[in-house]
Amino acid sequence: MSLPHAILTALLEKPSSGLELTRRFDRSIGYFWSATHQQIYRELGKLEKAGLIRALPTDVPARGGRKEYEVLAAGRGELERWVAETEEPRALRDPLMLRLRATGVVGVGPDFVAELRRHRELHAARLAEYREFQRRDTARDRGTERDRAQGLVLQGGIDLELFWVDWLDKAIDELDRDTGRPRT
């Protein structure tokens, strides 16, 4: 996935300013594709220069004013082209996994097991947050294609967090057993 395509998706959902996009990334898209305020503004400029989006006309002078962007036909076409691409699944690339593998060489210290516990708590908190989103969204009972797609992304996030919580429980248990430390 690329940032330009994330921005095109967000703008097709709702024309927005750079600040609004940043806030929307923080609240939704950012859970699976993050971007800084600067990255979003830089990409907006590139997309506009490429003729994929445009700033909506406004009565307020643009200099220092808020620009709201919308996707042009070429931008929609680029997003449709990208969605239709085939690509191979990507390998998991998480530093925690590499650090765990390194413990096989340098040994497992209590700090590393504590770090696994910290990660477990962070994943459990994210899981609870996703489940709350799901509860809230289910209460709305909306059945559009957009809602179904967003629901599938949310379910993927829930499933991924469930994996991490379960796997971390097993890893902590295994490492505590190997080191003779009491389990907590």
Tab-separated table of C-alpha atoms in Angstrom:
chain	number	residue	atom	x	y	z
A	1	MET	CA	0.000	0.000	0.000
A	2	SER	CA	1.192	3.492	-0.645
A	3	LEU	CA	0.413	6.825	0.884
A	4	PRO	CA	-0.881	8.346	-2.372
A	5	HIS	CA	-3.475	5.591	-2.633
A	6	ALA	CA	-4.464	5.997	1.020
A	7	ILE	CA	-4.986	9.721	0.399
A	8	LEU	CA	-6.964	9.118	-2.803
A	9	THR	CA	-9.187	6.671	-0.901
A	10	ALA	CA	-9.762	9.144	1.921
A	11	LEU	CA	-10.527	12.007	-0.485
A	12	LEU	CA	-12.981	9.890	-2.458
A	13	GLU	CA	-14.757	9.137	0.793
A	14	LYS	CA	-14.929	12.862	1.556
A	15	PRO	CA	-13.182	15.923	0.086
A	16	SER	CA	-10.918	17.272	2.828
A	17	SER	CA	-8.168	19.694	3.715
A	18	GLY	CA	-4.709	18.475	4.690
A	19	LEU	CA	-5.513	19.048	8.353
A	20	GLU	CA	-8.765	17.086	8.070
A	21	LEU	CA	-6.882	14.252	6.342
A	22	THR	CA	-4.330	14.199	9.148
A	23	ARG	CA	-7.117	13.932	11.721
A	24	ARG	CA	-8.839	11.177	9.739
A	25	PHE	CA	-5.560	9.272	9.491
A	26	ASP	CA	-5.204	9.547	13.264
A	27	ARG	CA	-8.743	8.209	13.805
A	28	SER	CA	-9.027	5.426	11.221
A	29	ILE	CA	-6.607	4.872	8.352
A	30	GLY	CA	-3.672	5.389	10.697
A	31	TYR	CA	-4.441	2.133	12.469
A	32	PHE	CA	-3.085	0.269	9.458
A	33	TRP	CA	-1.250	2.924	7.415
A	34	SER	CA	0.269	5.836	9.268
A	35	ALA	CA	1.535	9.134	7.914
A	36	THR	CA	2.745	12.365	9.428
A	37	HIS	CA	1.178	15.749	8.811
A	38	GLN	CA	4.188	16.711	6.653
A	39	GLN	CA	4.003	13.514	4.586
A	40	ILE	CA	0.321	14.095	3.869
A	41	TYR	CA	0.874	17.709	2.767
A	42	ARG	CA	3.861	16.728	0.616
A	43	GLU	CA	1.826	13.971	-1.045
A	44	LEU	CA	-1.129	16.300	-1.630
A	45	GLY	CA	1.187	18.586	-3.592
A	46	LYS	CA	2.472	15.688	-5.693
A	47	LEU	CA	-1.036	14.379	-6.372
A	48	GLU	CA	-2.214	17.852	-7.379
A	49	LYS	CA	0.807	18.358	-9.666
A	50	ALA	CA	0.143	14.938	-11.269
A	51	GLY	CA	-3.451	15.985	-12.035
A	52	LEU	CA	-5.006	13.351	-9.759
A	53	ILE	CA	-6.609	15.806	-7.306
A	54	ARG	CA	-7.458	19.487	-7.250
A	55	ALA	CA	-8.049	22.118	-4.646
A	56	LEU	CA	-11.701	23.070	-4.577
A	57	PRO	CA	-12.450	26.662	-5.566
A	58	THR	CA	-12.907	29.003	-2.625
A	59	ASP	CA	-13.754	32.661	-2.026
A	60	VAL	CA	-10.868	32.962	0.453
A	61	PRO	CA	-7.376	33.622	-0.945
A	62	ALA	CA	-5.294	30.419	-0.976
A	63	ARG	CA	-2.145	31.855	0.596
A	64	GLY	CA	-2.255	30.819	4.229
A	65	GLY	CA	-5.864	29.683	3.817
A	66	ARG	CA	-7.236	26.199	4.093
A	67	LYS	CA	-7.377	24.231	0.849
A	68	GLU	CA	-9.913	21.455	0.492
A	69	TYR	CA	-9.090	18.781	-2.089
A	70	GLU	CA	-11.157	16.468	-4.238
A	71	VAL	CA	-10.200	13.572	-6.494
A	72	LEU	CA	-10.322	14.085	-10.248
A	73	ALA	CA	-11.288	11.398	-12.784
A	74	ALA	CA	-7.599	10.586	-13.338
A	75	GLY	CA	-7.179	10.052	-9.580
A	76	ARG	CA	-10.157	7.711	-9.454
A	77	GLY	CA	-8.708	5.847	-12.435
A	78	GLU	CA	-5.341	5.517	-10.693
A	79	LEU	CA	-7.011	4.151	-7.569
A	80	GLU	CA	-9.057	1.676	-9.641
A	81	ARG	CA	-5.879	0.570	-11.434
A	82	TRP	CA	-4.056	0.104	-8.137
A	83	VAL	CA	-6.935	-1.855	-6.558
A	84	ALA	CA	-6.923	-4.248	-9.543
A	85	GLU	CA	-3.169	-4.978	-9.245
A	86	THR	CA	-1.975	-8.354	-8.076
A	87	GLU	CA	0.736	-8.549	-5.458
A	88	GLU	CA	2.303	-11.169	-3.273
A	89	PRO	CA	1.643	-11.228	0.471
A	90	ARG	CA	4.323	-9.418	2.401
A	91	ALA	CA	6.414	-11.094	5.023
A	92	LEU	CA	5.941	-10.000	8.615
A	93	ARG	CA	8.624	-7.484	9.434
A	94	ASP	CA	8.467	-6.744	13.126
A	95	PRO	CA	11.535	-5.887	15.222
A	96	LEU	CA	10.069	-7.794	18.172
A	97	MET	CA	10.331	-11.053	16.223
A	98	LEU	CA	13.955	-10.337	15.344
A	99	ARG	CA	14.711	-9.429	18.958
A	100	LEU	CA	13.133	-12.700	20.090
A	101	ARG	CA	15.290	-14.630	17.649
A	102	ALA	CA	18.349	-12.805	18.993
A	103	THR	CA	17.539	-14.040	22.511
A	104	GLY	CA	18.388	-17.513	21.219
A	105	VAL	CA	21.956	-16.288	20.799
A	106	VAL	CA	22.408	-13.843	23.680
A	107	GLY	CA	19.919	-15.297	26.145
A	108	VAL	CA	16.586	-14.163	27.520
A	109	GLY	CA	16.798	-11.573	30.224
A	110	PRO	CA	13.993	-10.447	32.507
A	111	ASP	CA	13.849	-7.132	30.643
A	112	PHE	CA	12.923	-8.906	27.415
A	113	VAL	CA	10.095	-10.869	29.033
A	114	ALA	CA	8.865	-7.605	30.552
A	115	GLU	CA	8.954	-6.103	27.062
A	116	LEU	CA	6.852	-9.003	25.772
A	117	ARG	CA	4.350	-8.328	28.558
A	118	ARG	CA	4.280	-4.639	27.639
A	119	HIS	CA	3.606	-5.519	23.991
A	120	ARG	CA	0.865	-7.902	25.078
A	121	GLU	CA	-0.846	-5.139	27.045
A	122	LEU	CA	-0.577	-2.718	24.119
A	123	HIS	CA	-2.110	-5.273	21.745
A	124	ALA	CA	-4.851	-6.088	24.275
A	125	ALA	CA	-5.665	-2.369	24.559
A	126	ARG	CA	-5.816	-1.998	20.766
A	127	LEU	CA	-8.033	-5.107	20.590
A	128	ALA	CA	-10.429	-3.563	23.110
A	129	GLU	CA	-10.449	-0.337	21.104
A	130	TYR	CA	-11.236	-2.200	17.863
A	131	ARG	CA	-13.992	-4.181	19.539
A	132	GLU	CA	-15.516	-0.933	20.777
A	133	PHE	CA	-15.423	0.433	17.215
A	134	GLN	CA	-17.107	-2.749	16.034
A	135	ARG	CA	-19.781	-2.522	18.733
A	136	ARG	CA	-20.450	1.117	17.816
A	137	ASP	CA	-20.529	0.389	14.071
A	138	THR	CA	-22.803	-2.640	14.489
A	139	ALA	CA	-25.293	-0.506	16.407
A	140	ARG	CA	-25.620	1.763	13.360
A	141	ASP	CA	-26.809	-1.159	11.207
A	142	ARG	CA	-25.687	0.285	7.884
A	143	GLY	CA	-25.215	-2.074	4.971
A	144	THR	CA	-23.527	-0.141	2.180
A	145	GLU	CA	-20.565	-1.490	0.230
A	146	ARG	CA	-18.367	1.102	1.930
A	147	ASP	CA	-19.574	0.011	5.378
A	148	ARG	CA	-18.940	-3.649	4.543
A	149	ALA	CA	-15.408	-2.879	3.315
A	150	GLN	CA	-14.639	-0.843	6.436
A	151	GLY	CA	-16.096	-3.642	8.571
A	152	LEU	CA	-13.819	-6.170	6.909
A	153	VAL	CA	-10.772	-3.983	7.562
A	154	LEU	CA	-11.845	-3.644	11.190
A	155	GLN	CA	-12.365	-7.411	11.499
A	156	GLY	CA	-8.883	-7.929	10.052
A	157	GLY	CA	-7.498	-5.621	12.724
A	158	ILE	CA	-9.372	-7.511	15.447
A	159	ASP	CA	-8.108	-10.846	14.152
A	160	LEU	CA	-4.535	-9.532	13.982
A	161	GLU	CA	-4.681	-8.212	17.548
A	162	LEU	CA	-6.156	-11.529	18.713
A	163	PHE	CA	-3.213	-13.287	17.066
A	164	TRP	CA	-0.704	-11.035	18.828
A	165	VAL	CA	-2.326	-11.392	22.267
A	166	ASP	CA	-2.494	-15.191	21.903
A	167	TRP	CA	1.037	-15.499	20.510
A	168	LEU	CA	2.499	-13.208	23.182
A	169	ASP	CA	0.762	-15.228	25.917
A	170	LYS	CA	2.436	-18.360	24.541
A	171	ALA	CA	5.838	-16.686	24.149
A	172	ILE	CA	5.763	-15.289	27.692
A	173	ASP	CA	4.711	-18.652	29.092
A	174	GLU	CA	7.442	-20.459	27.152
A	175	LEU	CA	10.207	-18.043	28.086
A	176	ASP	CA	9.162	-17.956	31.746
A	177	ARG	CA	9.230	-21.777	31.788
A	178	ASP	CA	12.668	-21.901	30.142
A	179	THR	CA	14.191	-19.411	32.552
A	180	GLY	CA	12.605	-20.885	35.658
A	181	ARG	CA	10.892	-17.624	36.562
A	182	PRO	CA	7.479	-17.852	38.175
A	183	ARG	CA	4.628	-17.166	35.772
A	184	THR	CA	2.457	-14.127	36.334
